[in-house]
mmCIF file of C-alpha atoms in Angstrom:
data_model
loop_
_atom_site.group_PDB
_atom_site.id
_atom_site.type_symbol
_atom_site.label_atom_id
_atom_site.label_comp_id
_atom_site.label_asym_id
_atom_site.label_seq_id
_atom_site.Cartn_x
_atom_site.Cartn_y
_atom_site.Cartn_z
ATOM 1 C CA UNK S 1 7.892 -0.997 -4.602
ATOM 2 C CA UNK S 2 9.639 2.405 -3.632
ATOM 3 C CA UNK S 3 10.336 3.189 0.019
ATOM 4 C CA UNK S 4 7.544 5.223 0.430
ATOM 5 C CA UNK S 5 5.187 2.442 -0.830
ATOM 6 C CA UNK S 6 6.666 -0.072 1.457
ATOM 7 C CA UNK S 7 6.338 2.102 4.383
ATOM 8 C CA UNK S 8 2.752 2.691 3.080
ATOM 9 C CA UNK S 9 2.291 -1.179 3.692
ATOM 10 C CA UNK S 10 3.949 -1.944 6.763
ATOM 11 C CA UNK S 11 3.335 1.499 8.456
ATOM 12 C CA UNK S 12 1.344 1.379 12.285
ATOM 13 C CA UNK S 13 0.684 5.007 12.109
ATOM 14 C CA UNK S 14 -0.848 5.162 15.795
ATOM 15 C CA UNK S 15 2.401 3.417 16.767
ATOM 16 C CA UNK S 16 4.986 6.143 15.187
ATOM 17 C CA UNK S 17 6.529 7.525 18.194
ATOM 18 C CA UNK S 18 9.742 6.189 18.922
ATOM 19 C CA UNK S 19 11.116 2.479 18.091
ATOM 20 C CA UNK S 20 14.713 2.040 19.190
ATOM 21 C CA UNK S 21 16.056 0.438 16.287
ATOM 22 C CA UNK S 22 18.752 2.337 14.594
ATOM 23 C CA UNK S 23 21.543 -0.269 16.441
ATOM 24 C CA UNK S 24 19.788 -2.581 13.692
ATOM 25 C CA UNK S 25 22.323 -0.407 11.228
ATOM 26 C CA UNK S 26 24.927 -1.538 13.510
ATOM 27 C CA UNK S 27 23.999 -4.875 14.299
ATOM 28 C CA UNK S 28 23.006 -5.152 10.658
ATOM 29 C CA UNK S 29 26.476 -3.944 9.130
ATOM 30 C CA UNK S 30 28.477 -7.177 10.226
ATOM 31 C CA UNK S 31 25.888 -9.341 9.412
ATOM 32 C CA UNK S 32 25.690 -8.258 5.973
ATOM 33 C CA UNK S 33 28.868 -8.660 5.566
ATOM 34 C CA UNK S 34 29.207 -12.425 6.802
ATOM 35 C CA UNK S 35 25.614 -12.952 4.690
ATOM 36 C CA UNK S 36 27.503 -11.195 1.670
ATOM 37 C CA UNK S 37 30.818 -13.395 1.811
ATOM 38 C CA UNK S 38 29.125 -17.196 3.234
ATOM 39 C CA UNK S 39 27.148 -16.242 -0.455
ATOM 40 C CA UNK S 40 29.939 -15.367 -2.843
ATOM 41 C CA UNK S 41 31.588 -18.602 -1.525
ATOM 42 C CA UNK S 42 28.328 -20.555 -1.868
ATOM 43 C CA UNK S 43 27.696 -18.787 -5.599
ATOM 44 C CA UNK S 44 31.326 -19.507 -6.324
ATOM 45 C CA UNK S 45 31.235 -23.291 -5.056
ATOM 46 C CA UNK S 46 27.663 -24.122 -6.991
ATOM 47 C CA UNK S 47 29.191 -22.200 -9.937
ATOM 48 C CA UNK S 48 32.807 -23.772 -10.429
ATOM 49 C CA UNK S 49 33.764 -19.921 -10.449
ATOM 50 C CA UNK S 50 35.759 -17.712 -7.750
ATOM 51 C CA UNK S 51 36.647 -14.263 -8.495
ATOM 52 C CA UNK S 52 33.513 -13.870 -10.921
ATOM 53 C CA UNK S 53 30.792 -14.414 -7.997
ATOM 54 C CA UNK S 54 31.457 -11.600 -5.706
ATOM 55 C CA UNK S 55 31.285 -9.517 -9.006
ATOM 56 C CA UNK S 56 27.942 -10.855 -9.669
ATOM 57 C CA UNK S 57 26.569 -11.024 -6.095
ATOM 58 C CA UNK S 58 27.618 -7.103 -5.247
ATOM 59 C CA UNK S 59 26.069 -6.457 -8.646
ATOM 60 C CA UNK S 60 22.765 -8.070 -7.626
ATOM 61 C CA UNK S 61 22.548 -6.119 -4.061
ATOM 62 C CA UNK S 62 23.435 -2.642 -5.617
ATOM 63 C CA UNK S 63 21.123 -3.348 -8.115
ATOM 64 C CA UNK S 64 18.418 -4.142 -5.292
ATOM 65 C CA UNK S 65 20.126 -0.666 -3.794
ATOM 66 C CA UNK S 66 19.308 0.805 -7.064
ATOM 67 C CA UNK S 67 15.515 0.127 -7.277
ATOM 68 C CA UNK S 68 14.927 1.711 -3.560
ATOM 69 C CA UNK S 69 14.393 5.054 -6.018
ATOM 70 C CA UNK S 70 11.976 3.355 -8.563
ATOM 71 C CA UNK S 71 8.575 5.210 -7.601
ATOM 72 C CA UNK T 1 -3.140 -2.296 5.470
ATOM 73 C CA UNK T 2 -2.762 1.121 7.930
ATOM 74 C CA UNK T 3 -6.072 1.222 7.684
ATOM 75 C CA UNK T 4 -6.486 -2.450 9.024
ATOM 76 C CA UNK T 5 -4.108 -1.979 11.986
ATOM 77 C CA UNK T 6 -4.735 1.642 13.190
ATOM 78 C CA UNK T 7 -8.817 0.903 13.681
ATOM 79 C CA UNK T 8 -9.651 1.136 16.895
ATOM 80 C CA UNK T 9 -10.145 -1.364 19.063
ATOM 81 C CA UNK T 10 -6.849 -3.054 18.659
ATOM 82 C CA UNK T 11 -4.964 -3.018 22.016
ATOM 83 C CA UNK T 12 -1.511 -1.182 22.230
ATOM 84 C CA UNK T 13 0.646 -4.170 22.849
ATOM 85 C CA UNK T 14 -1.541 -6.193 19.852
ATOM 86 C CA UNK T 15 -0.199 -3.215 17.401
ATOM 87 C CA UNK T 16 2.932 -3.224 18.900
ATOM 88 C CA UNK T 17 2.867 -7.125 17.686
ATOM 89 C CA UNK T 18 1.649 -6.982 14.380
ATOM 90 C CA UNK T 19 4.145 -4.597 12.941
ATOM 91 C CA UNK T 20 7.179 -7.173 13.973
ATOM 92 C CA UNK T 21 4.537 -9.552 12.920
ATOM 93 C CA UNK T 22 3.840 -8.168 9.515
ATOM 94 C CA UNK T 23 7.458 -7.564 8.753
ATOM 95 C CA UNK T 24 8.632 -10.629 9.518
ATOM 96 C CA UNK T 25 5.854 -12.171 7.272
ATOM 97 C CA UNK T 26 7.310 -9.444 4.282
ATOM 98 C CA UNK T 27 11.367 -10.474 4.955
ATOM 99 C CA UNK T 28 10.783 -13.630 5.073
ATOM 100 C CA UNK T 29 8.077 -14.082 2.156
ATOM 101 C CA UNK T 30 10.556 -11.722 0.508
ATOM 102 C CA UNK T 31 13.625 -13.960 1.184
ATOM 103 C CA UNK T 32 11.697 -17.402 0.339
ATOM 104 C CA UNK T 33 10.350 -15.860 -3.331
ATOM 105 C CA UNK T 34 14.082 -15.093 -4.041
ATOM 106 C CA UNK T 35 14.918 -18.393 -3.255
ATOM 107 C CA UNK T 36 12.658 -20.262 -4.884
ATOM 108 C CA UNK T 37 12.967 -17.981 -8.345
ATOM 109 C CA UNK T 38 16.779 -18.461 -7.916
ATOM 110 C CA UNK T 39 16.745 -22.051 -7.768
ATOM 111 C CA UNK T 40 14.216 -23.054 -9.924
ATOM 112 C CA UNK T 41 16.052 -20.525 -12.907
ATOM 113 C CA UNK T 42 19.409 -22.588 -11.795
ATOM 114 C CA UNK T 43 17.490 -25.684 -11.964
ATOM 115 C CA UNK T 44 16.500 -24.657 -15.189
ATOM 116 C CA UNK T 45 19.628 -23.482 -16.812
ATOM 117 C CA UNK T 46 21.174 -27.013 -15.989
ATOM 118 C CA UNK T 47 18.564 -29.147 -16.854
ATOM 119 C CA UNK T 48 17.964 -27.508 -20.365
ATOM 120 C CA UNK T 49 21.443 -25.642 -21.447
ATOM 121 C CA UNK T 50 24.683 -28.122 -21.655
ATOM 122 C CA UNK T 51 27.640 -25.950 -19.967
ATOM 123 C CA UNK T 52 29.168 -25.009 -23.334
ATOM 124 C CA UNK T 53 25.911 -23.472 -24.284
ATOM 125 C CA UNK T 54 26.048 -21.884 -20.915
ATOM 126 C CA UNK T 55 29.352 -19.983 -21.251
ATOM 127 C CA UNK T 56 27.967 -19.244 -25.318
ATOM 128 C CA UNK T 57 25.366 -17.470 -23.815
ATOM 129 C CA UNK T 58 27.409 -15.742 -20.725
ATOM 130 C CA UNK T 59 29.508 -14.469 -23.527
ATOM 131 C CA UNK T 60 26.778 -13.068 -25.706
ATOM 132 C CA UNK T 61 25.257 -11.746 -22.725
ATOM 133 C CA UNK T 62 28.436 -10.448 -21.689
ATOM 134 C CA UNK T 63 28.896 -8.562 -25.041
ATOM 135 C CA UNK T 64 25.488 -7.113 -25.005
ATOM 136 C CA UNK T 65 25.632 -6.275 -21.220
ATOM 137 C CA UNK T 66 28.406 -4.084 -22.255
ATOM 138 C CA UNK T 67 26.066 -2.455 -25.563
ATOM 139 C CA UNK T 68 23.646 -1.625 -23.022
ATOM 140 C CA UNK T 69 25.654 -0.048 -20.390
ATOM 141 C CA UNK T 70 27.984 1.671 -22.725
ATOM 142 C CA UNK T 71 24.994 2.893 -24.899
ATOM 143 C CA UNK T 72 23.663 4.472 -21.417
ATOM 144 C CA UNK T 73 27.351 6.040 -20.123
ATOM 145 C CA UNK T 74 27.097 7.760 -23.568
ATOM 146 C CA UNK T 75 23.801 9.192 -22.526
ATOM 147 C CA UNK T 76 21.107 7.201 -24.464
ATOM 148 C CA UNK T 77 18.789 5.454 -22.364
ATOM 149 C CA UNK T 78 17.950 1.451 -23.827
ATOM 150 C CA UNK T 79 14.731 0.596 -23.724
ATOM 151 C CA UNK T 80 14.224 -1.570 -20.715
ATOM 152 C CA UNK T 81 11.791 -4.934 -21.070
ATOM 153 C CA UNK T 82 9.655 -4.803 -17.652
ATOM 154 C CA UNK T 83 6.684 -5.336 -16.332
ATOM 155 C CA UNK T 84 5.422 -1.436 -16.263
ATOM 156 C CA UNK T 85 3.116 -1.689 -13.069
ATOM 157 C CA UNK T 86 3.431 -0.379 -9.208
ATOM 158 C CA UNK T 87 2.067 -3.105 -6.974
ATOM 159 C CA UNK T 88 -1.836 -3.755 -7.176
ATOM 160 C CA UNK T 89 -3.661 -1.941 -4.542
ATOM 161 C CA UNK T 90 -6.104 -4.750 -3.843
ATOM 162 C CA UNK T 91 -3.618 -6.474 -2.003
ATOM 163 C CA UNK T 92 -4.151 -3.911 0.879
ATOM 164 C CA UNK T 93 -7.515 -4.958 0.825
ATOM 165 C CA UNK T 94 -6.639 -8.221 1.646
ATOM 166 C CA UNK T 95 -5.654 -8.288 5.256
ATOM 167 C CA UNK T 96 -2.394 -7.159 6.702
ATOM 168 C CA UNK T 97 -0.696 -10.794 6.652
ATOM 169 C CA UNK T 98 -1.609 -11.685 3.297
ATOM 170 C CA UNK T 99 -0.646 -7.788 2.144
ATOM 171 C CA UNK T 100 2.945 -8.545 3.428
ATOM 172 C CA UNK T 101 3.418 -11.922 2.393
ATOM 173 C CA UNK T 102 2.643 -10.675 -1.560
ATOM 174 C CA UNK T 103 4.625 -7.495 -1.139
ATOM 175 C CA UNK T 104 7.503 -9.535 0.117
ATOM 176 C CA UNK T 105 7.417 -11.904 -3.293
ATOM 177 C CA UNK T 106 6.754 -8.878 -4.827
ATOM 178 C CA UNK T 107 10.170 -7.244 -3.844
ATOM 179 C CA UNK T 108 12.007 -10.452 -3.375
ATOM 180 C CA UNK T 109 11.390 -12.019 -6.798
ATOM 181 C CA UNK T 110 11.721 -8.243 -8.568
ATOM 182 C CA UNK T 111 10.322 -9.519 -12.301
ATOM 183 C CA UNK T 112 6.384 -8.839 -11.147
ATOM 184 C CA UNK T 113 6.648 -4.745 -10.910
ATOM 185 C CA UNK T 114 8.801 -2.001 -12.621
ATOM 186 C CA UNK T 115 12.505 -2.807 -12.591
ATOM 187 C CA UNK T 116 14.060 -0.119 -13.751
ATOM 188 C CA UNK T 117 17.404 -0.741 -14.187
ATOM 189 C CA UNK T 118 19.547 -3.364 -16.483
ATOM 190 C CA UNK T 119 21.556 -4.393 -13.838
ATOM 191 C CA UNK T 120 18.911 -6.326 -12.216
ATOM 192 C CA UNK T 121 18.454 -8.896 -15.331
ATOM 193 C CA UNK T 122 22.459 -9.566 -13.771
ATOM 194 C CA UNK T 123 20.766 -11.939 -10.772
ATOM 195 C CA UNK T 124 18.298 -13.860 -13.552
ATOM 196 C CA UNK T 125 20.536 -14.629 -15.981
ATOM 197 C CA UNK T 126 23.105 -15.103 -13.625
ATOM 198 C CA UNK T 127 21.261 -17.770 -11.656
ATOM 199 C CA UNK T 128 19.975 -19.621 -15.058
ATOM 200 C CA UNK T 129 23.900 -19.434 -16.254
ATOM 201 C CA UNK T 130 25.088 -20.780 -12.980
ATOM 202 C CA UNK T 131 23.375 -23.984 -13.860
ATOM 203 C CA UNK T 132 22.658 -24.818 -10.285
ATOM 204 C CA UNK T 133 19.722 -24.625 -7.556
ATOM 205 C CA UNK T 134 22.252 -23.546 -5.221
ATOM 206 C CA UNK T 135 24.048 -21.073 -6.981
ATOM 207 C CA UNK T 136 21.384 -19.762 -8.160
ATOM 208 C CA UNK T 137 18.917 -19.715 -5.620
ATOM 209 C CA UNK T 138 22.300 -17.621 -3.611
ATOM 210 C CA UNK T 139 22.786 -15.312 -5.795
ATOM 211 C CA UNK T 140 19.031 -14.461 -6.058
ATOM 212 C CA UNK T 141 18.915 -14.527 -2.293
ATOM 213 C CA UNK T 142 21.889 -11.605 -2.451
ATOM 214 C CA UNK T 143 19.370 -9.242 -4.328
ATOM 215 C CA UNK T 144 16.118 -10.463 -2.065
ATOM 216 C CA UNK T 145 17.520 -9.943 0.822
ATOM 217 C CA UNK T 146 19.346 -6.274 0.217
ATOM 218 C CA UNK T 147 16.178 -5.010 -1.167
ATOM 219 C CA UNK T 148 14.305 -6.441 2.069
ATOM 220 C CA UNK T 149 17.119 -5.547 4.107
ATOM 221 C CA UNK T 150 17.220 -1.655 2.942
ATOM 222 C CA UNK T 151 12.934 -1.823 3.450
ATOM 223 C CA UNK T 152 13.471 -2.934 6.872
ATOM 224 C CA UNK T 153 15.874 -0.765 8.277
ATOM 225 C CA UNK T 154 13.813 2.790 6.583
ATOM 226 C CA UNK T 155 11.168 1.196 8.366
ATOM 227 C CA UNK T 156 12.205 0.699 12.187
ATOM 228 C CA UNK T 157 14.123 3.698 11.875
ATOM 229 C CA UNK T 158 12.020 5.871 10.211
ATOM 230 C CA UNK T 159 11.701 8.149 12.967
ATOM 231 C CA UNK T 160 15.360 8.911 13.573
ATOM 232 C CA UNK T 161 15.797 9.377 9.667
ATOM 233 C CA UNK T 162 12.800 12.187 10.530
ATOM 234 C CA UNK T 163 14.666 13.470 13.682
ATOM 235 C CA UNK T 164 17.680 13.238 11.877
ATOM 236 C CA UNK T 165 16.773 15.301 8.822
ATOM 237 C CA UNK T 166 14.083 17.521 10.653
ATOM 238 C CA UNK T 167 11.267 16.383 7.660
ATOM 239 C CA UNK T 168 8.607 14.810 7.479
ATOM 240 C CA UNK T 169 9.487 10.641 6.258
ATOM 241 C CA UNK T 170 7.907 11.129 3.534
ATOM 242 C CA UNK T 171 10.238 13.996 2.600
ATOM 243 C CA UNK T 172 12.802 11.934 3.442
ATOM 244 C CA UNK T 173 11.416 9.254 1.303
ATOM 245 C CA UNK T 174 11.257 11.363 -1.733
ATOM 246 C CA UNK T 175 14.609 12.678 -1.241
ATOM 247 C CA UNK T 176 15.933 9.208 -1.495
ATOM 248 C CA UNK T 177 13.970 8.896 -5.041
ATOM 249 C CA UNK T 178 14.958 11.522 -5.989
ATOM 250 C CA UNK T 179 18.437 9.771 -6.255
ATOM 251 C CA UNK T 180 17.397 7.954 -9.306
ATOM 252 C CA UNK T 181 20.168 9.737 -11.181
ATOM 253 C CA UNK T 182 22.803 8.705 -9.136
ATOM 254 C CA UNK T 183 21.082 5.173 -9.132
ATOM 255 C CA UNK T 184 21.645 5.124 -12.916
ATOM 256 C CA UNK T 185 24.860 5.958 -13.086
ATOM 257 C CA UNK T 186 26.190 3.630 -10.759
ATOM 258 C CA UNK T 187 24.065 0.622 -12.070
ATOM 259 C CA UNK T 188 25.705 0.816 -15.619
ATOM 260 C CA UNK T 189 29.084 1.678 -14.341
ATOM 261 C CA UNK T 190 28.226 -1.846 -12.495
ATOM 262 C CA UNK T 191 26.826 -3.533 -15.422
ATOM 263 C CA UNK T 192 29.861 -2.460 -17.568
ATOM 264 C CA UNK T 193 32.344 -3.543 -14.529
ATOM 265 C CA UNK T 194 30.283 -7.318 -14.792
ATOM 266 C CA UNK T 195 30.305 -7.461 -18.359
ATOM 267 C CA UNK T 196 34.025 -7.030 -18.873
ATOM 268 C CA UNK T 197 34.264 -9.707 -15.588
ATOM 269 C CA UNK T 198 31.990 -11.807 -17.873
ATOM 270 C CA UNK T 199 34.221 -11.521 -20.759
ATOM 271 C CA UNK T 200 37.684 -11.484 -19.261
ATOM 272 C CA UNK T 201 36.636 -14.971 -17.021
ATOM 273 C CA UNK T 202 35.624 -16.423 -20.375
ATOM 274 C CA UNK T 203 38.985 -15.173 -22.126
ATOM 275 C CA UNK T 204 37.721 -12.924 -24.546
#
């Protein structure tokens, strides 16, 4: 589903003045990043591989990162 | 769905609500699908391929990964196997809950709707390869919840972005397809970067 579509679906319309929420970015960055490595390691450990998961794990976000411009 | 929650009728605070509501419902349906697909393709993978037939296949894989994205930095676009379909419209018809919840598998599980790109058959095959719920139900999660993650944030901040940019979000929105260039590019740079990790953990 592309941005627009998702918006489309969770969208309050009457509601769109002002929501506070950019510090999510901030709040969000960190916990991405703890998310990001606690799964590498668990990828790694279920996988009896190291260096190969992060590889495989950025490669599955950026391709999630990717399909935000699918229409 | 808008149509469901902007009637009238519905009390400020009650809309106020139902949008936390209703995206909670779509990150965390999203999440759970990406879970579940993850570890039952793990499951899967270890129940019916030995591990030698496991790194076989993560070397053919491998090798064709590396077809396919150096077939595309050359210019010529491979045929992509996908589900050619936007999500179905009657699940706005179906109440605002039950529209998020399917959206959410939807996005989290990826396979139902257009994919787009070859790099996302990397968190499939990956999680079958693994061999192992966990594995793969984390490296499924990885994709699920970025692509939830990304949702999210455009949504609560979609009215800075507008502020931000001066456009409407739906300009805004349409600028960021219109990055599906870029998008390309960087996917089979990626794909090529996890092949020849594929290959060089396997010694080849």
């Amino acid at each position: 589903m592309s941005p627009l579509g998702s918006l489309r679906m969770l969208s309050d319309p009457v509601l769109s003045t002002s929501h506070p929420s950019m510090g999510i970015v901030m709040r969000g960055a960190p916990v991405a990043t703890i998310l990001l490595g606690v799964t590498c390691g668990v990828f790694a450990s279920g996988n009896g591989m190291s260096w190969l998961a992060p590889v495989l794990v950025v490669s599955a976000m950026l391709a999630a990162l990717a399909q935000q411009t699918l229409p | 769905m808008v149509f469901v929650i902007s009637r009238s009728g519905v009390h400020r605070d009650q809309r106020f609500r139902s949008w936390r509501l209703k995206l909670t419902v779509f990150a965390t349906s999203g999440v759970a699908a990406g879970a579940v697909c993850g570890a039952v393709l793990g499951w899967l993978g270890g129940m019916l391929l030995p591990a030698s037939s496991r790194i076989g296949l993560a070397v053919i894989g491998g090798l064709g990964a590396a077809t396919v994205a150096v077939t595309g930095i050359a210019g010529k676009r491979v045929r992509l196997p996908q589900w050619e379909r936007e999500t179905p419209q009657r699940w706005t018809r179906g109440g605002a809950l039950r529209s998020a919840a399917f959206n959410g598998a939807a996005m989290g599980s990826g396979f139902t709707t257009r994919i787009g790109f070859w790099l996302w058959y990397v968190v499939p095959v990956g999680a079958v390869l693994s061999g192992s719920p966990v594995a793969g139900a984390a490296l499924y999660v990885a994709y699920a919840a970025t692509r939830i993650f990304i949702t999210s944030v455009l949504f609560v901040s979609r009215i800075r972005l507008t502020q931000r940019f001066g456009r409407s979000f739906t300009s805004v929105v349409r600028t960021i397809l219109a990055q599906r260039g870029i998008a390309d590019r960087v996917s089979t740079w990626q794909l090529l970067a996890v092949s020849i990790s594929v290959l060089i953990s396997f010694n080849l």
